[in-house]
Amino acid sequence: MRVALKLAERGRGFVNPNPMVGAVIVKDGRMIGQGWHRKFGELHAERNALADCTENPTGATVYVTLEPCCHQGKTPPCTDALLAAGVRRVVIGAMDPNPLVGGRGAAILREHGVTVETGVLKKECEEQNRIFLHYIRSGMPYVVLKYAMTLDGKIATATGASKWITGEPARAQVHALRHELMGIMVGSGTVLADDPMLNCRLPDTRNPVRIICDTRLRTPLDAAVVRTAGEQRTIIATAQGQQAADIQYKEREEKLRAYRKMGCEIMELPVQDGHIELRALMQELGGLGIDSILLEGGSSLNWSALSCGVVNEVHAYIAPKIFGGAAAKSPVAGIGAALPDDAVGLEDVKTEMIGGDFLVKGRVRQTGGERCLPES
């Protein structure tokens, strides 16, 4: 199963919104076939492992990190392939909560005389697919809030300069995250301040879907994200027409047409306190099949996402330097917690050195409130 987990990792970033899955086939104490789900829409791990077999798999044991599928999707059911191959035993790491599977894969195998064992390295298998499991259960993307700051908690100097806080190894790891997660989200303020590309600059990777939270359509038509929308999928999330009170109707419609002409997709959403409802945005993005988002927003959007409870995980890169400056920005703004006990807490916290910088990451245990506050 540990070999299968390592194989599954090779699909990270390529299979979303499908799960990462690895499979190993063992016969007479020897591994005779290995496979993993390589890319969304392509064959699943079990079928790849069967195709890799060096001898007849009849009577073999299959170790697979996630319950085999039993429904027709982009590929045929894996249960059919396992039964046709005549395997004797299937060992499953984690069960699949997808309603199309949900224990039926294991049940079908048992009904046909195959011995099925479950829960082997279950914790590791579920951890590997935490994004998939969250998305299937909630219908909303798994959101990772990422920021880089100094030891004194600054994301820029008092003059607004921010390049670069962390070193190259930390920045490379962030680009790996951009490959792993399906979407990347910022506010219009970040677009105005930095004119970012929001792409992945590592070799043999894919670019994330860009999501710009822009209630009042402030994103310039010559911004990099707009100019390259035909090359990299770009969604501009803005207020519904009747709620965009501070924008003239004619001006708004002209700008929307211009965005669309450049290749941008427009998502019109309800607002709260004059700003996009982020939970509504997450529901819409989930409906589009976007299972995960890297939030690289400014301090206001970061607080808004935390206070709405849409953030699942936080990655804080900390550089061993001090900027100072009372006016220098911190990673999270908004109204903040009233009392220490109201803080957004993290669990399963891990720390590591990335080059000369520190990374602290953990799962969000609770949220600091229920209001969705401004994103820009």
PDB file of C-alpha atoms in Angstrom, residues 80-186:
ATOM      1  CA  ASP A  80     -15.328  -4.800 -14.302  1.00  0.00           C
ATOM      2  CA  ALA A  81     -11.632  -4.861 -15.186  1.00  0.00           C
ATOM      3  CA  LEU A  82     -10.642  -6.485 -11.883  1.00  0.00           C
ATOM      4  CA  LEU A  83     -13.307  -9.164 -12.223  1.00  0.00           C
ATOM      5  CA  ALA A  84     -12.369  -9.858 -15.845  1.00  0.00           C
ATOM      6  CA  ALA A  85      -8.718 -10.226 -14.814  1.00  0.00           C
ATOM      7  CA  GLY A  86      -9.668 -12.890 -12.255  1.00  0.00           C
ATOM      8  CA  VAL A  87      -8.014 -11.277  -9.238  1.00  0.00           C
ATOM      9  CA  ARG A  88      -8.606 -13.122  -5.981  1.00  0.00           C
ATOM     10  CA  ARG A  89      -8.228 -10.370  -3.402  1.00  0.00           C
ATOM     11  CA  VAL A  90      -8.492  -6.568  -3.312  1.00  0.00           C
ATOM     12  CA  VAL A  91      -7.021  -4.524  -0.457  1.00  0.00           C
ATOM     13  CA  ILE A  92      -8.422  -0.986  -0.228  1.00  0.00           C
ATOM     14  CA  GLY A  93      -6.876   1.957   1.612  1.00  0.00           C
ATOM     15  CA  ALA A  94      -9.826   4.379   1.819  1.00  0.00           C
ATOM     16  CA  MET A  95     -13.449   4.099   0.798  1.00  0.00           C
ATOM     17  CA  ASP A  96     -14.816   6.476  -1.843  1.00  0.00           C
ATOM     18  CA  PRO A  97     -17.565   8.818  -0.523  1.00  0.00           C
ATOM     19  CA  ASN A  98     -18.688   9.629  -4.065  1.00  0.00           C
ATOM     20  CA  PRO A  99     -22.423   8.753  -4.175  1.00  0.00           C
ATOM     21  CA  LEU A 100     -21.754   6.916  -7.452  1.00  0.00           C
ATOM     22  CA  VAL A 101     -19.466   4.543  -5.541  1.00  0.00           C
ATOM     23  CA  GLY A 102     -19.941   4.811  -1.760  1.00  0.00           C
ATOM     24  CA  GLY A 103     -19.168   1.183  -0.883  1.00  0.00           C
ATOM     25  CA  ARG A 104     -20.770  -0.294  -4.007  1.00  0.00           C
ATOM     26  CA  GLY A 105     -17.399  -0.987  -5.602  1.00  0.00           C
ATOM     27  CA  ALA A 106     -16.331  -3.181  -2.698  1.00  0.00           C
ATOM     28  CA  ALA A 107     -19.775  -4.788  -2.519  1.00  0.00           C
ATOM     29  CA  ILE A 108     -19.741  -5.745  -6.219  1.00  0.00           C
ATOM     30  CA  LEU A 109     -16.337  -7.377  -5.851  1.00  0.00           C
ATOM     31  CA  ARG A 110     -17.499  -9.362  -2.813  1.00  0.00           C
ATOM     32  CA  GLU A 111     -20.674 -10.452  -4.616  1.00  0.00           C
ATOM     33  CA  HIS A 112     -18.461 -12.018  -7.288  1.00  0.00           C
ATOM     34  CA  GLY A 113     -16.364 -13.950  -4.805  1.00  0.00           C
ATOM     35  CA  VAL A 114     -13.428 -11.570  -4.469  1.00  0.00           C
ATOM     36  CA  THR A 115     -12.003 -11.178  -0.965  1.00  0.00           C
ATOM     37  CA  VAL A 116     -12.043  -7.475  -0.032  1.00  0.00           C
ATOM     38  CA  GLU A 117     -10.170  -5.888   2.855  1.00  0.00           C
ATOM     39  CA  THR A 118     -10.471  -2.201   3.704  1.00  0.00           C
ATOM     40  CA  GLY A 119      -8.816   0.411   5.880  1.00  0.00           C
ATOM     41  CA  VAL A 120      -5.158  -0.458   5.214  1.00  0.00           C
ATOM     42  CA  LEU A 121      -3.195   2.788   5.783  1.00  0.00           C
ATOM     43  CA  LYS A 122      -6.589   4.504   5.762  1.00  0.00           C
ATOM     44  CA  LYS A 123      -5.336   7.696   7.429  1.00  0.00           C
ATOM     45  CA  GLU A 124      -2.510   8.134   4.902  1.00  0.00           C
ATOM     46  CA  CYS A 125      -4.810   7.388   1.970  1.00  0.00           C
ATOM     47  CA  GLU A 126      -7.437   9.876   3.142  1.00  0.00           C
ATOM     48  CA  GLU A 127      -4.807  12.522   3.831  1.00  0.00           C
ATOM     49  CA  GLN A 128      -3.454  12.169   0.313  1.00  0.00           C
ATOM     50  CA  ASN A 129      -6.928  12.802  -1.105  1.00  0.00           C
ATOM     51  CA  ARG A 130      -8.161  15.373   1.422  1.00  0.00           C
ATOM     52  CA  ILE A 131      -9.002  17.766  -1.433  1.00  0.00           C
ATOM     53  CA  PHE A 132     -11.082  15.192  -3.291  1.00  0.00           C
ATOM     54  CA  LEU A 133     -12.837  14.021  -0.121  1.00  0.00           C
ATOM     55  CA  HIS A 134     -13.748  17.590   0.878  1.00  0.00           C
ATOM     56  CA  TYR A 135     -14.991  18.425  -2.605  1.00  0.00           C
ATOM     57  CA  ILE A 136     -17.128  15.302  -2.928  1.00  0.00           C
ATOM     58  CA  ARG A 137     -18.682  15.768   0.514  1.00  0.00           C
ATOM     59  CA  SER A 138     -19.285  19.534   0.360  1.00  0.00           C
ATOM     60  CA  GLY A 139     -19.498  20.342  -3.343  1.00  0.00           C
ATOM     61  CA  MET A 140     -17.170  23.285  -2.695  1.00  0.00           C
ATOM     62  CA  PRO A 141     -13.466  23.774  -3.454  1.00  0.00           C
ATOM     63  CA  TYR A 142     -10.791  23.056  -0.861  1.00  0.00           C
ATOM     64  CA  VAL A 143      -9.221  26.461  -0.207  1.00  0.00           C
ATOM     65  CA  VAL A 144      -5.584  26.924   0.781  1.00  0.00           C
ATOM     66  CA  LEU A 145      -4.762  30.430   2.029  1.00  0.00           C
ATOM     67  CA  LYS A 146      -1.112  31.207   1.283  1.00  0.00           C
ATOM     68  CA  TYR A 147       0.932  34.258   2.169  1.00  0.00           C
ATOM     69  CA  ALA A 148       4.546  35.257   2.757  1.00  0.00           C
ATOM     70  CA  MET A 149       5.513  37.573   5.590  1.00  0.00           C
ATOM     71  CA  THR A 150       8.440  38.766   7.663  1.00  0.00           C
ATOM     72  CA  LEU A 151       9.134  37.857  11.279  1.00  0.00           C
ATOM     73  CA  ASP A 152       7.238  40.982  12.334  1.00  0.00           C
ATOM     74  CA  GLY A 153       4.220  39.961  10.291  1.00  0.00           C
ATOM     75  CA  LYS A 154       4.546  42.268   7.274  1.00  0.00           C
ATOM     76  CA  ILE A 155       3.680  41.376   3.675  1.00  0.00           C
ATOM     77  CA  ALA A 156       5.223  44.574   2.289  1.00  0.00           C
ATOM     78  CA  THR A 157       7.288  47.520   3.458  1.00  0.00           C
ATOM     79  CA  ALA A 158       5.705  50.819   4.465  1.00  0.00           C
ATOM     80  CA  THR A 159       6.236  51.985   0.872  1.00  0.00           C
ATOM     81  CA  GLY A 160       4.326  48.982  -0.489  1.00  0.00           C
ATOM     82  CA  ALA A 161       7.364  47.096  -1.864  1.00  0.00           C
ATOM     83  CA  SER A 162       6.964  43.326  -1.524  1.00  0.00           C
ATOM     84  CA  LYS A 163       9.350  41.644  -3.986  1.00  0.00           C
ATOM     85  CA  TRP A 164      10.783  39.507  -2.671  1.00  0.00           C
ATOM     86  CA  ILE A 165      10.020  38.574   0.937  1.00  0.00           C
ATOM     87  CA  THR A 166      11.000  34.905   0.653  1.00  0.00           C
ATOM     88  CA  GLY A 167      13.759  33.198  -1.306  1.00  0.00           C
ATOM     89  CA  GLU A 168      13.629  31.265  -4.548  1.00  0.00           C
ATOM     90  CA  PRO A 169      13.041  27.791  -2.969  1.00  0.00           C
ATOM     91  CA  ALA A 170       9.902  29.028  -1.193  1.00  0.00           C
ATOM     92  CA  ARG A 171       8.631  30.725  -4.345  1.00  0.00           C
ATOM     93  CA  ALA A 172       9.219  27.538  -6.349  1.00  0.00           C
ATOM     94  CA  GLN A 173       7.161  25.583  -3.829  1.00  0.00           C
ATOM     95  CA  VAL A 174       4.304  28.061  -4.248  1.00  0.00           C
ATOM     96  CA  HIS A 175       4.382  27.443  -7.995  1.00  0.00           C
ATOM     97  CA  ALA A 176       4.124  23.722  -7.264  1.00  0.00           C
ATOM     98  CA  LEU A 177       0.964  24.547  -5.279  1.00  0.00           C
ATOM     99  CA  ARG A 178      -0.359  26.472  -8.271  1.00  0.00           C
ATOM    100  CA  HIS A 179       0.043  23.269 -10.273  1.00  0.00           C
ATOM    101  CA  GLU A 180      -1.524  21.072  -7.593  1.00  0.00           C
ATOM    102  CA  LEU A 181      -4.642  23.183  -6.998  1.00  0.00           C
ATOM    103  CA  MET A 182      -7.129  23.805  -9.808  1.00  0.00           C
ATOM    104  CA  GLY A 183      -7.734  27.508  -9.220  1.00  0.00           C
ATOM    105  CA  ILE A 184      -5.915  30.591  -7.968  1.00  0.00           C
ATOM    106  CA  MET A 185      -7.869  33.502  -6.511  1.00  0.00           C
ATOM    107  CA  VAL A 186      -6.997  37.140  -5.846  1.00  0.00           C
TER     108      VAL A 186
END
